[in-house]
Amino acid sequence: MTKDALDMDFVQGQFPGLAAPWVFFDNAGGSQIVGGVVDRISEFLIHRNVQIGGSYAVSQAAAEGLMLGRKAAQTLVNAARPEEIVFGPSTTQLMRTLAASMRRQFSPGDEIIVSHADHESNIGPWKELEEFGVVVKNWPLDQNSLTMRLEDLAPLMSDRTKLVCVHHASNILGWINPIRDFADFVHARGARLCVDAVAYAPHRAIDVQALDADYYVFSLYKCYGPHTAIMYGKYDLLGELDGQYHWFYGKDKIPGKLEPGNPNYELAYSTTAVVDYLADLGVRQGATGSTRQRLEAAFDAITTQENLLADRLLSWLDARNDCHIVGRGFEPGQRVPTIAFRFDGHDSGEIARAMDAHGIAIRFGDFHSRRLVEDLDESHDGGVLRVSMVHYNTLAQVDRLTAALAEVVSQQALAS
């Protein structure tokens, strides 16, 4: 039996929620939270809990905490400066903020390209701009390879194309897109790139400078933190956006002009604990150097562990003749361990609910990627089953999952 690639006693010990008897395989919906995050939230609320902007010491401490959160997020994504980090309640809301802030940059007839393979968060806000004469086109998923291809994007681009929106990894297919290739292609044609990274961020180190994405958005609550989200934007581009705060929040108020009412201070501050955990994990892999270098070492180890998990589950699913994987099989470096599948002749909802009795948390449906699930003709019978794993999951848990799935499917087949 292959062993886990990480010290699971250490890893699981950092997540208080893992003391529960459940096996959490619904992490793409929301991961467990690092214990240090809870400590930072409490520390802020007890010792820094006032409005920023005052001259007195506690207000200065609050402002320091918010900036420390921005700097932690800067390290997490390798932004050039902390002011390129915008905090918001969720990726959905940040995308809506971005779309509203960009609206006056578009003239009637200008074009935005989205993909029906995306989560609705990176489709709906842009389609609403059709009301103002913006033309929204769909970059289709190639139905044979189940990948996003530049040869399918190319004929959609024109001199009126201003923005292309795409996911870094699919929350259904698990496939990782080559974002730098996309960015180079889009920029060469005078447009900008907006990336939904929600399904990617928990699994791989992010380097927005290397990716050259113009906007890059993900939810921290799916990346071991609290229920908040992060939007990176290139500083000059953030300066061009219309503000969503008071009229006197101008170009000198970046990123505050995009955080109406101010961000949630304690949640922003707690980002420091997510980065600290990852850096500590990197140290345990033998890494030294900067926090960023230790974080990158942690994600290298996370990738190794997650590849083991994905291979184990995908191999089991592929060996059965009564189910099919929605997406491609295991290819190291090409997919995250978010795996959708369906058992032939079974309702996905019935299977997911039956797994509750085994203490295993999975989910079914379309996961707000409804256009993709419908395009794949997988919306019937409860949609798809999804097992979404992260590095704190173990091979033993995967084996427990597959044993339970086999039992549930067998029992339901006998009962039908």
GROMACS .gro file of C-alpha atoms in nm:
model
  416
    1MET     CA    1   0.000   0.000   0.000
    2THR     CA    2   0.140   0.338  -0.102
    3LYS     CA    3   0.197   0.569   0.191
    4ASP     CA    4   0.077   0.926   0.221
    5ALA     CA    5   0.340   1.176   0.108
    6LEU     CA    6   0.294   1.410   0.404
    7ASP     CA    7   0.321   1.382   0.782
    8MET     CA    8  -0.052   1.346   0.828
    9ASP     CA    9  -0.034   1.370   1.207
   10PHE     CA   10   0.113   1.717   1.170
   11VAL     CA   11  -0.114   1.824   0.884
   12GLN     CA   12  -0.440   1.704   1.031
   13GLY     CA   13  -0.342   1.840   1.371
   14GLN     CA   14  -0.349   2.193   1.226
   15PHE     CA   15  -0.721   2.167   1.138
   16PRO     CA   16  -0.947   2.150   1.446
   17GLY     CA   17  -1.249   2.048   1.238
   18LEU     CA   18  -1.079   1.723   1.140
   19ALA     CA   19  -1.134   1.596   1.495
   20ALA     CA   20  -1.493   1.532   1.386
   21PRO     CA   21  -1.579   1.171   1.290
   22TRP     CA   22  -1.656   1.276   0.933
   23VAL     CA   23  -1.438   1.229   0.628
   24PHE     CA   24  -1.457   1.559   0.440
   25PHE     CA   25  -1.458   1.503   0.066
   26ASP     CA   26  -1.653   1.820  -0.016
   27ASN     CA   27  -1.357   2.055   0.010
   28ALA     CA   28  -1.423   2.236  -0.317
   29GLY     CA   29  -1.738   2.365  -0.150
   30GLY     CA   30  -1.536   2.484   0.149
   31SER     CA   31  -1.224   2.350   0.314
   32GLN     CA   32  -1.160   2.304   0.682
   33ILE     CA   33  -1.001   2.601   0.855
   34VAL     CA   34  -0.649   2.619   0.996
   35GLY     CA   35  -0.653   2.655   1.374
   36GLY     CA   36  -0.423   2.956   1.360
   37VAL     CA   37  -0.686   3.140   1.156
   38VAL     CA   38  -0.934   3.113   1.442
   39ASP     CA   39  -0.666   3.242   1.681
   40ARG     CA   40  -0.594   3.546   1.460
   41ILE     CA   41  -0.963   3.628   1.429
   42SER     CA   42  -1.001   3.617   1.806
   43GLU     CA   43  -0.685   3.821   1.858
   44PHE     CA   44  -0.808   4.094   1.625
   45LEU     CA   45  -1.153   4.110   1.781
   46ILE     CA   46  -1.011   4.129   2.131
   47HIS     CA   47  -0.711   4.356   2.080
   48ARG     CA   48  -0.762   4.549   1.752
   49ASN     CA   49  -1.137   4.576   1.709
   50VAL     CA   50  -1.185   4.942   1.612
   51GLN     CA   51  -1.212   5.134   1.286
   52ILE     CA   52  -0.890   5.206   1.101
   53GLY     CA   53  -0.784   5.562   1.028
   54GLY     CA   54  -0.761   5.694   1.382
   55SER     CA   55  -0.454   5.844   1.545
   56TYR     CA   56  -0.483   5.637   1.863
   57ALA     CA   57  -0.289   5.318   1.922
   58VAL     CA   58  -0.568   5.062   1.888
   59SER     CA   59  -0.680   5.210   1.556
   60GLN     CA   60  -0.320   5.199   1.439
   61ALA     CA   61  -0.307   4.833   1.542
   62ALA     CA   62  -0.623   4.766   1.342
   63ALA     CA   63  -0.471   4.929   1.034
   64GLU     CA   64  -0.155   4.727   1.087
   65GLY     CA   65  -0.360   4.406   1.103
   66LEU     CA   66  -0.537   4.485   0.777
   67MET     CA   67  -0.207   4.561   0.604
   68LEU     CA   68  -0.053   4.242   0.741
   69GLY     CA   69  -0.345   4.055   0.585
   70ARG     CA   70  -0.282   4.225   0.250
   71LYS     CA   71   0.087   4.144   0.267
   72ALA     CA   72   0.008   3.781   0.348
   73ALA     CA   73  -0.224   3.763   0.047
   74GLN     CA   74   0.047   3.932  -0.159
   75THR     CA   75   0.284   3.653  -0.059
   76LEU     CA   76   0.020   3.388  -0.126
   77VAL     CA   77  -0.024   3.496  -0.489
   78ASN     CA   78   0.318   3.662  -0.541
   79ALA     CA   79   0.171   4.003  -0.626
   80ALA     CA   80   0.408   4.295  -0.684
   81ARG     CA   81   0.262   4.505  -0.402
   82PRO     CA   82   0.001   4.466  -0.125
   83GLU     CA   83  -0.223   4.731  -0.279
   84GLU     CA   84  -0.296   4.486  -0.561
   85ILE     CA   85  -0.503   4.279  -0.315
   86VAL     CA   86  -0.876   4.346  -0.283
   87PHE     CA   87  -1.073   4.167  -0.012
   88GLY     CA   88  -1.441   4.080  -0.044
   89PRO     CA   89  -1.698   3.839   0.098
   90SER     CA   90  -1.683   3.584  -0.185
   91THR     CA   91  -1.555   3.529  -0.536
   92THR     CA   92  -1.908   3.581  -0.666
   93GLN     CA   93  -1.930   3.923  -0.504
   94LEU     CA   94  -1.580   4.025  -0.612
   95MET     CA   95  -1.660   3.933  -0.973
   96ARG     CA   96  -1.973   4.145  -0.952
   97THR     CA   97  -1.771   4.430  -0.806
   98LEU     CA   98  -1.521   4.397  -1.089
   99ALA     CA   99  -1.790   4.391  -1.357
  100ALA     CA  100  -1.963   4.697  -1.211
  101SER     CA  101  -1.630   4.880  -1.183
  102MET     CA  102  -1.543   4.804  -1.548
  103ARG     CA  103  -1.881   4.882  -1.700
  104ARG     CA  104  -1.799   5.232  -1.820
  105GLN     CA  105  -1.486   5.102  -1.992
  106PHE     CA  106  -1.710   4.927  -2.245
  107SER     CA  107  -1.892   5.086  -2.537
  108PRO     CA  108  -2.189   4.930  -2.718
  109GLY     CA  109  -2.052   4.665  -2.952
  110ASP     CA  110  -1.747   4.590  -2.739
  111GLU     CA  111  -1.700   4.220  -2.668
  112ILE     CA  112  -1.641   4.003  -2.364
  113ILE     CA  113  -1.562   3.634  -2.404
  114VAL     CA  114  -1.668   3.393  -2.130
  115SER     CA  115  -1.673   3.015  -2.111
  116HIS     CA  116  -1.970   2.797  -2.028
  117ALA     CA  117  -1.715   2.564  -1.868
  118ASP     CA  118  -1.678   2.818  -1.586
  119HIS     CA  119  -1.855   2.857  -1.256
  120GLU     CA  120  -2.144   3.100  -1.293
  121SER     CA  121  -1.951   3.360  -1.092
  122ASN     CA  122  -1.733   3.428  -1.396
  123ILE     CA  123  -2.022   3.425  -1.644
  124GLY     CA  124  -2.330   3.589  -1.496
  125PRO     CA  125  -2.183   3.929  -1.401
  126TRP     CA  126  -2.042   3.973  -1.751
  127LYS     CA  127  -2.360   3.865  -1.929
  128GLU     CA  128  -2.548   4.131  -1.736
  129LEU     CA  129  -2.346   4.390  -1.927
  130GLU     CA  130  -2.540   4.290  -2.240
  131GLU     CA  131  -2.798   4.537  -2.109
  132PHE     CA  132  -2.551   4.813  -2.199
  133GLY     CA  133  -2.481   4.686  -2.550
  134VAL     CA  134  -2.180   4.468  -2.468
  135VAL     CA  135  -2.160   4.154  -2.682
  136VAL     CA  136  -2.086   3.841  -2.477
  137LYS     CA  137  -1.948   3.538  -2.661
  138ASN     CA  138  -1.893   3.181  -2.541
  139TRP     CA  139  -1.551   3.016  -2.564
  140PRO     CA  140  -1.661   2.651  -2.595
  141LEU     CA  141  -1.509   2.356  -2.418
  142ASP     CA  142  -1.373   2.108  -2.671
  143GLN     CA  143  -1.606   1.811  -2.635
  144ASN     CA  144  -1.346   1.554  -2.739
  145SER     CA  145  -1.053   1.650  -2.517
  146LEU     CA  146  -1.267   1.826  -2.254
  147THR     CA  147  -1.015   2.109  -2.247
  148MET     CA  148  -1.010   2.479  -2.329
  149ARG     CA  149  -0.816   2.530  -2.652
  150LEU     CA  150  -0.675   2.847  -2.803
  151GLU     CA  151  -0.780   2.730  -3.148
  152ASP     CA  152  -1.141   2.758  -3.028
  153LEU     CA  153  -1.079   3.104  -2.881
  154ALA     CA  154  -0.902   3.248  -3.183
  155PRO     CA  155  -1.206   3.283  -3.415
  156LEU     CA  156  -1.400   3.460  -3.140
  157MET     CA  157  -1.143   3.737  -3.094
  158SER     CA  158  -1.181   4.066  -3.280
  159ASP     CA  159  -1.062   4.422  -3.250
  160ARG     CA  160  -1.368   4.484  -3.029
  161THR     CA  161  -1.273   4.213  -2.776
  162LYS     CA  162  -1.186   4.384  -2.447
  163LEU     CA  163  -1.190   4.100  -2.192
  164VAL     CA  164  -1.159   3.721  -2.182
  165CYS     CA  165  -1.281   3.534  -1.874
  166VAL     CA  166  -1.179   3.177  -1.792
  167HIS     CA  167  -1.114   2.939  -1.502
  168HIS     CA  168  -0.771   2.824  -1.385
  169ALA     CA  169  -0.913   2.482  -1.293
  170SER     CA  170  -1.262   2.347  -1.343
  171ASN     CA  171  -1.466   2.269  -1.033
  172ILE     CA  172  -1.624   1.979  -1.225
  173LEU     CA  173  -1.352   1.847  -1.457
  174GLY     CA  174  -1.054   1.923  -1.232
  175TRP     CA  175  -0.844   2.013  -1.535
  176ILE     CA  176  -0.579   2.285  -1.504
  177ASN     CA  177  -0.570   2.542  -1.781
  178PRO     CA  178  -0.241   2.691  -1.910
  179ILE     CA  179  -0.319   3.044  -1.795
  180ARG     CA  180   0.010   3.198  -1.905
  181ASP     CA  181  -0.049   3.072  -2.259
  182PHE     CA  182  -0.398   3.219  -2.248
  183ALA     CA  183  -0.268   3.549  -2.113
  184ASP     CA  184  -0.004   3.581  -2.386
  185PHE     CA  185  -0.261   3.505  -2.655
  186VAL     CA  186  -0.518   3.749  -2.519
  187HIS     CA  187  -0.270   4.030  -2.453
  188ALA     CA  188  -0.123   3.999  -2.803
  189ARG     CA  189  -0.470   4.084  -2.932
  190GLY     CA  190  -0.518   4.385  -2.707
  191ALA     CA  191  -0.757   4.234  -2.455
  192ARG     CA  192  -0.734   4.156  -2.084
  193LEU     CA  193  -0.774   3.832  -1.891
  194CYS     CA  194  -0.990   3.765  -1.584
  195VAL     CA  195  -0.928   3.430  -1.410
  196ASP     CA  196  -1.151   3.246  -1.164
  197ALA     CA  197  -0.901   3.052  -0.951
  198VAL     CA  198  -1.136   2.913  -0.686
  199ALA     CA  199  -1.083   2.549  -0.784
  200TYR     CA  200  -0.707   2.593  -0.825
  201ALA     CA  201  -0.592   2.798  -0.526
  202PRO     CA  202  -0.602   2.524  -0.256
  203HIS     CA  203  -0.387   2.290  -0.463
  204ARG     CA  204  -0.096   2.474  -0.625
  205ALA     CA  205   0.127   2.771  -0.559
  206ILE     CA  206  -0.004   3.083  -0.734
  207ASP     CA  207   0.227   3.330  -0.907
  208VAL     CA  208   0.020   3.603  -1.065
  209GLN     CA  209   0.327   3.777  -1.203
  210ALA     CA  210   0.438   3.463  -1.385
  211LEU     CA  211   0.082   3.398  -1.504
  212ASP     CA  212   0.043   3.762  -1.619
  213ALA     CA  213  -0.330   3.752  -1.547
  214ASP     CA  214  -0.488   4.096  -1.522
  215TYR     CA  215  -0.744   3.993  -1.261
  216TYR     CA  216  -0.726   3.676  -1.053
  217VAL     CA  217  -0.994   3.587  -0.799
  218PHE     CA  218  -1.049   3.308  -0.546
  219SER     CA  219  -1.220   3.231  -0.217
  220LEU     CA  220  -1.006   3.195   0.094
  221TYR     CA  221  -1.270   2.978   0.261
  222LYS     CA  222  -1.187   2.710   0.005
  223CYS     CA  223  -0.817   2.760   0.075
  224TYR     CA  224  -0.800   2.683   0.450
  225GLY     CA  225  -0.916   3.026   0.566
  226PRO     CA  226  -1.236   3.201   0.678
  227HIS     CA  227  -1.536   3.296   0.466
  228THR     CA  228  -1.376   3.575   0.267
  229ALA     CA  229  -1.220   3.611  -0.078
  230ILE     CA  230  -0.929   3.775  -0.256
  231MET     CA  231  -0.907   3.954  -0.588
  232TYR     CA  232  -0.568   4.036  -0.734
  233GLY     CA  233  -0.554   4.306  -0.997
  234LYS     CA  234  -0.261   4.476  -1.163
  235TYR     CA  235  -0.213   4.805  -0.984
  236ASP     CA  236  -0.255   5.031  -1.287
  237LEU     CA  237  -0.568   4.845  -1.391
  238LEU     CA  238  -0.720   4.876  -1.044
  239GLY     CA  239  -0.655   5.250  -1.073
  240GLU     CA  240  -0.861   5.264  -1.393
  241LEU     CA  241  -1.165   5.099  -1.235
  242ASP     CA  242  -1.464   5.299  -1.117
  243GLY     CA  243  -1.483   5.298  -0.741
  244GLN     CA  244  -1.761   5.124  -0.551
  245TYR     CA  245  -1.714   5.331  -0.235
  246HIS     CA  246  -1.776   5.702  -0.169
  247TRP     CA  247  -1.720   5.950  -0.451
  248PHE     CA  248  -1.408   6.090  -0.286
  249TYR     CA  249  -1.237   5.748  -0.294
  250GLY     CA  250  -1.036   5.816  -0.609
  251LYS     CA  251  -0.727   5.668  -0.773
  252ASP     CA  252  -0.528   5.736  -0.456
  253LYS     CA  253  -0.758   5.498  -0.266
  254ILE     CA  254  -0.643   5.167  -0.413
  255PRO     CA  255  -0.766   4.911  -0.321
  256GLY     CA  256  -1.005   5.074  -0.073
  257LYS     CA  257  -1.227   5.220  -0.344
  258LEU     CA  258  -1.321   4.863  -0.440
  259GLU     CA  259  -1.402   4.756  -0.082
  260PRO     CA  260  -1.724   4.945   0.000
  261GLY     CA  261  -1.777   4.977   0.372
  262ASN     CA  262  -1.420   4.848   0.419
  263PRO     CA  263  -1.325   4.479   0.416
  264ASN     CA  264  -1.386   4.251   0.709
  265TYR     CA  265  -1.077   4.338   0.910
  266GLU     CA  266  -1.048   4.028   1.123
  267LEU     CA  267  -1.094   3.791   0.829
  268ALA     CA  268  -0.841   3.980   0.620
  269TYR     CA  269  -0.595   3.971   0.910
  270SER     CA  270  -0.641   3.597   0.950
  271THR     CA  271  -0.491   3.545   0.603
  272THR     CA  272  -0.158   3.569   0.785
  273ALA     CA  273  -0.228   3.237   0.956
  274VAL     CA  274  -0.301   3.058   0.627
  275VAL     CA  275   0.036   3.170   0.492
  276ASP     CA  276   0.209   3.084   0.820
  277TYR     CA  277   0.067   2.732   0.809
  278LEU     CA  278   0.185   2.679   0.452
  279ALA     CA  279   0.528   2.819   0.534
  280ASP     CA  280   0.554   2.585   0.835
  281LEU     CA  281   0.458   2.293   0.614
  282GLY     CA  282   0.733   2.398   0.375
  283VAL     CA  283   0.986   2.400   0.657
  284ARG     CA  284   0.887   2.042   0.736
  285GLN     CA  285   0.982   1.956   0.378
  286GLY     CA  286   1.330   2.095   0.441
  287ALA     CA  287   1.274   2.437   0.285
  288THR     CA  288   1.458   2.746   0.402
  289GLY     CA  289   1.466   3.101   0.276
  290SER     CA  290   1.180   3.347   0.242
  291THR     CA  291   0.820   3.285   0.338
  292ARG     CA  292   0.737   3.264  -0.031
  293GLN     CA  293   1.005   2.999  -0.090
  294ARG     CA  294   0.877   2.792   0.201
  295LEU     CA  295   0.521   2.828   0.072
  296GLU     CA  296   0.626   2.701  -0.270
  297ALA     CA  297   0.793   2.399  -0.109
  298ALA     CA  298   0.471   2.329   0.080
  299PHE     CA  299   0.268   2.330  -0.240
  300ASP     CA  300   0.517   2.098  -0.407
  301ALA     CA  301   0.454   1.850  -0.125
  302ILE     CA  302   0.080   1.915  -0.139
  303THR     CA  303   0.085   1.832  -0.510
  304THR     CA  304   0.258   1.501  -0.443
  305GLN     CA  305   0.001   1.404  -0.179
  306GLU     CA  306  -0.293   1.510  -0.393
  307ASN     CA  307  -0.162   1.321  -0.694
  308LEU     CA  308  -0.163   1.004  -0.483
  309LEU     CA  309  -0.522   1.068  -0.378
  310ALA     CA  310  -0.644   1.147  -0.729
  311ASP     CA  311  -0.472   0.847  -0.883
  312ARG     CA  312  -0.616   0.614  -0.619
  313LEU     CA  313  -0.975   0.725  -0.671
  314LEU     CA  314  -0.961   0.766  -1.047
  315SER     CA  315  -0.805   0.421  -1.087
  316TRP     CA  316  -1.087   0.266  -0.884
  317LEU     CA  317  -1.356   0.447  -1.079
  318ASP     CA  318  -1.195   0.366  -1.413
  319ALA     CA  319  -1.177  -0.005  -1.328
  320ARG     CA  320  -1.553  -0.031  -1.278
  321ASN     CA  321  -1.786  -0.101  -1.569
  322ASP     CA  322  -2.088   0.065  -1.410
  323CYS     CA  323  -1.970   0.424  -1.387
  324HIS     CA  324  -1.801   0.694  -1.589
  325ILE     CA  325  -1.572   0.978  -1.493
  326VAL     CA  326  -1.687   1.323  -1.600
  327GLY     CA  327  -1.362   1.455  -1.736
  328ARG     CA  328  -1.021   1.311  -1.805
  329GLY     CA  329  -0.836   1.045  -1.608
  330PHE     CA  330  -0.528   1.090  -1.396
  331GLU     CA  331  -0.247   1.289  -1.555
  332PRO     CA  332   0.016   1.422  -1.312
  333GLY     CA  333   0.042   1.798  -1.318
  334GLN     CA  334  -0.271   1.837  -1.529
  335ARG     CA  335  -0.556   1.802  -1.282
  336VAL     CA  336  -0.646   1.879  -0.924
  337PRO     CA  337  -0.815   1.611  -0.707
  338THR     CA  338  -1.165   1.740  -0.776
  339ILE     CA  339  -1.335   1.442  -0.937
  340ALA     CA  340  -1.687   1.421  -1.080
  341PHE     CA  341  -1.846   1.093  -1.185
  342ARG     CA  342  -2.174   0.909  -1.223
  343PHE     CA  343  -2.290   0.552  -1.167
  344ASP     CA  344  -2.496   0.424  -1.458
  345GLY     CA  345  -2.865   0.393  -1.383
  346HIS     CA  346  -2.837   0.554  -1.039
  347ASP     CA  347  -2.953   0.887  -0.905
  348SER     CA  348  -2.649   1.081  -0.784
  349GLY     CA  349  -2.847   1.241  -0.502
  350GLU     CA  350  -2.953   0.906  -0.362
  351ILE     CA  351  -2.592   0.786  -0.356
  352ALA     CA  352  -2.462   1.104  -0.192
  353ARG     CA  353  -2.730   1.092   0.078
  354ALA     CA  354  -2.661   0.725   0.143
  355MET     CA  355  -2.296   0.809   0.205
  356ASP     CA  356  -2.401   1.019   0.504
  357ALA     CA  357  -2.459   0.700   0.702
  358HIS     CA  358  -2.095   0.609   0.641
  359GLY     CA  359  -1.973   0.940   0.779
  360ILE     CA  360  -1.841   1.049   0.440
  361ALA     CA  361  -1.927   1.396   0.311
  362ILE     CA  362  -1.961   1.422  -0.066
  363ARG     CA  363  -2.198   1.624  -0.280
  364PHE     CA  364  -2.404   1.601  -0.598
  365GLY     CA  365  -2.551   1.844  -0.850
  366ASP     CA  366  -2.401   2.102  -1.085
  367PHE     CA  367  -2.198   2.302  -0.832
  368HIS     CA  368  -2.300   2.632  -0.989
  369SER     CA  369  -2.134   2.524  -1.313
  370ARG     CA  370  -2.479   2.460  -1.454
  371ARG     CA  371  -2.402   2.558  -1.812
  372LEU     CA  372  -2.113   2.310  -1.822
  373VAL     CA  373  -2.311   2.025  -1.669
  374GLU     CA  374  -2.596   2.088  -1.911
  375ASP     CA  375  -2.359   2.109  -2.209
  376LEU     CA  376  -2.214   1.771  -2.104
  377ASP     CA  377  -2.568   1.629  -2.076
  378GLU     CA  378  -2.506   1.538  -1.712
  379SER     CA  379  -2.784   1.737  -1.544
  380HIS     CA  380  -3.028   1.443  -1.522
  381ASP     CA  381  -3.075   1.215  -1.220
  382GLY     CA  382  -2.933   1.454  -0.965
  383GLY     CA  383  -2.640   1.574  -1.172
  384VAL     CA  384  -2.292   1.443  -1.102
  385LEU     CA  385  -2.133   1.310  -0.788
  386ARG     CA  386  -1.825   1.506  -0.682
  387VAL     CA  387  -1.541   1.405  -0.452
  388SER     CA  388  -1.314   1.701  -0.391
  389MET     CA  389  -0.999   1.625  -0.196
  390VAL     CA  390  -0.719   1.834  -0.050
  391HIS     CA  391  -0.385   1.752   0.108
  392TYR     CA  392  -0.523   1.675   0.455
  393ASN     CA  393  -0.715   1.381   0.311
  394THR     CA  394  -0.547   1.041   0.325
  395LEU     CA  395  -0.521   0.731   0.114
  396ALA     CA  396  -0.697   0.538   0.390
  397GLN     CA  397  -0.990   0.778   0.359
  398VAL     CA  398  -1.003   0.720  -0.016
  399ASP     CA  399  -1.017   0.346   0.049
  400ARG     CA  400  -1.294   0.402   0.302
  401LEU     CA  401  -1.480   0.606   0.040
  402THR     CA  402  -1.452   0.346  -0.235
  403ALA     CA  403  -1.559   0.063  -0.003
  404ALA     CA  404  -1.865   0.265   0.100
  405LEU     CA  405  -1.949   0.358  -0.260
  406ALA     CA  406  -1.930  -0.008  -0.365
  407GLU     CA  407  -2.164  -0.106  -0.083
  408VAL     CA  408  -2.413   0.173  -0.149
  409VAL     CA  409  -2.426   0.110  -0.525
  410SER     CA  410  -2.468  -0.264  -0.471
  411GLN     CA  411  -2.749  -0.216  -0.220
  412GLN     CA  412  -2.932   0.029  -0.442
  413ALA     CA  413  -2.898  -0.204  -0.742
  414LEU     CA  414  -3.050  -0.489  -0.543
  415ALA     CA  415  -3.333  -0.269  -0.424
  416SER     CA  416  -3.426  -0.148  -0.772
   0.00000   0.00000   0.00000
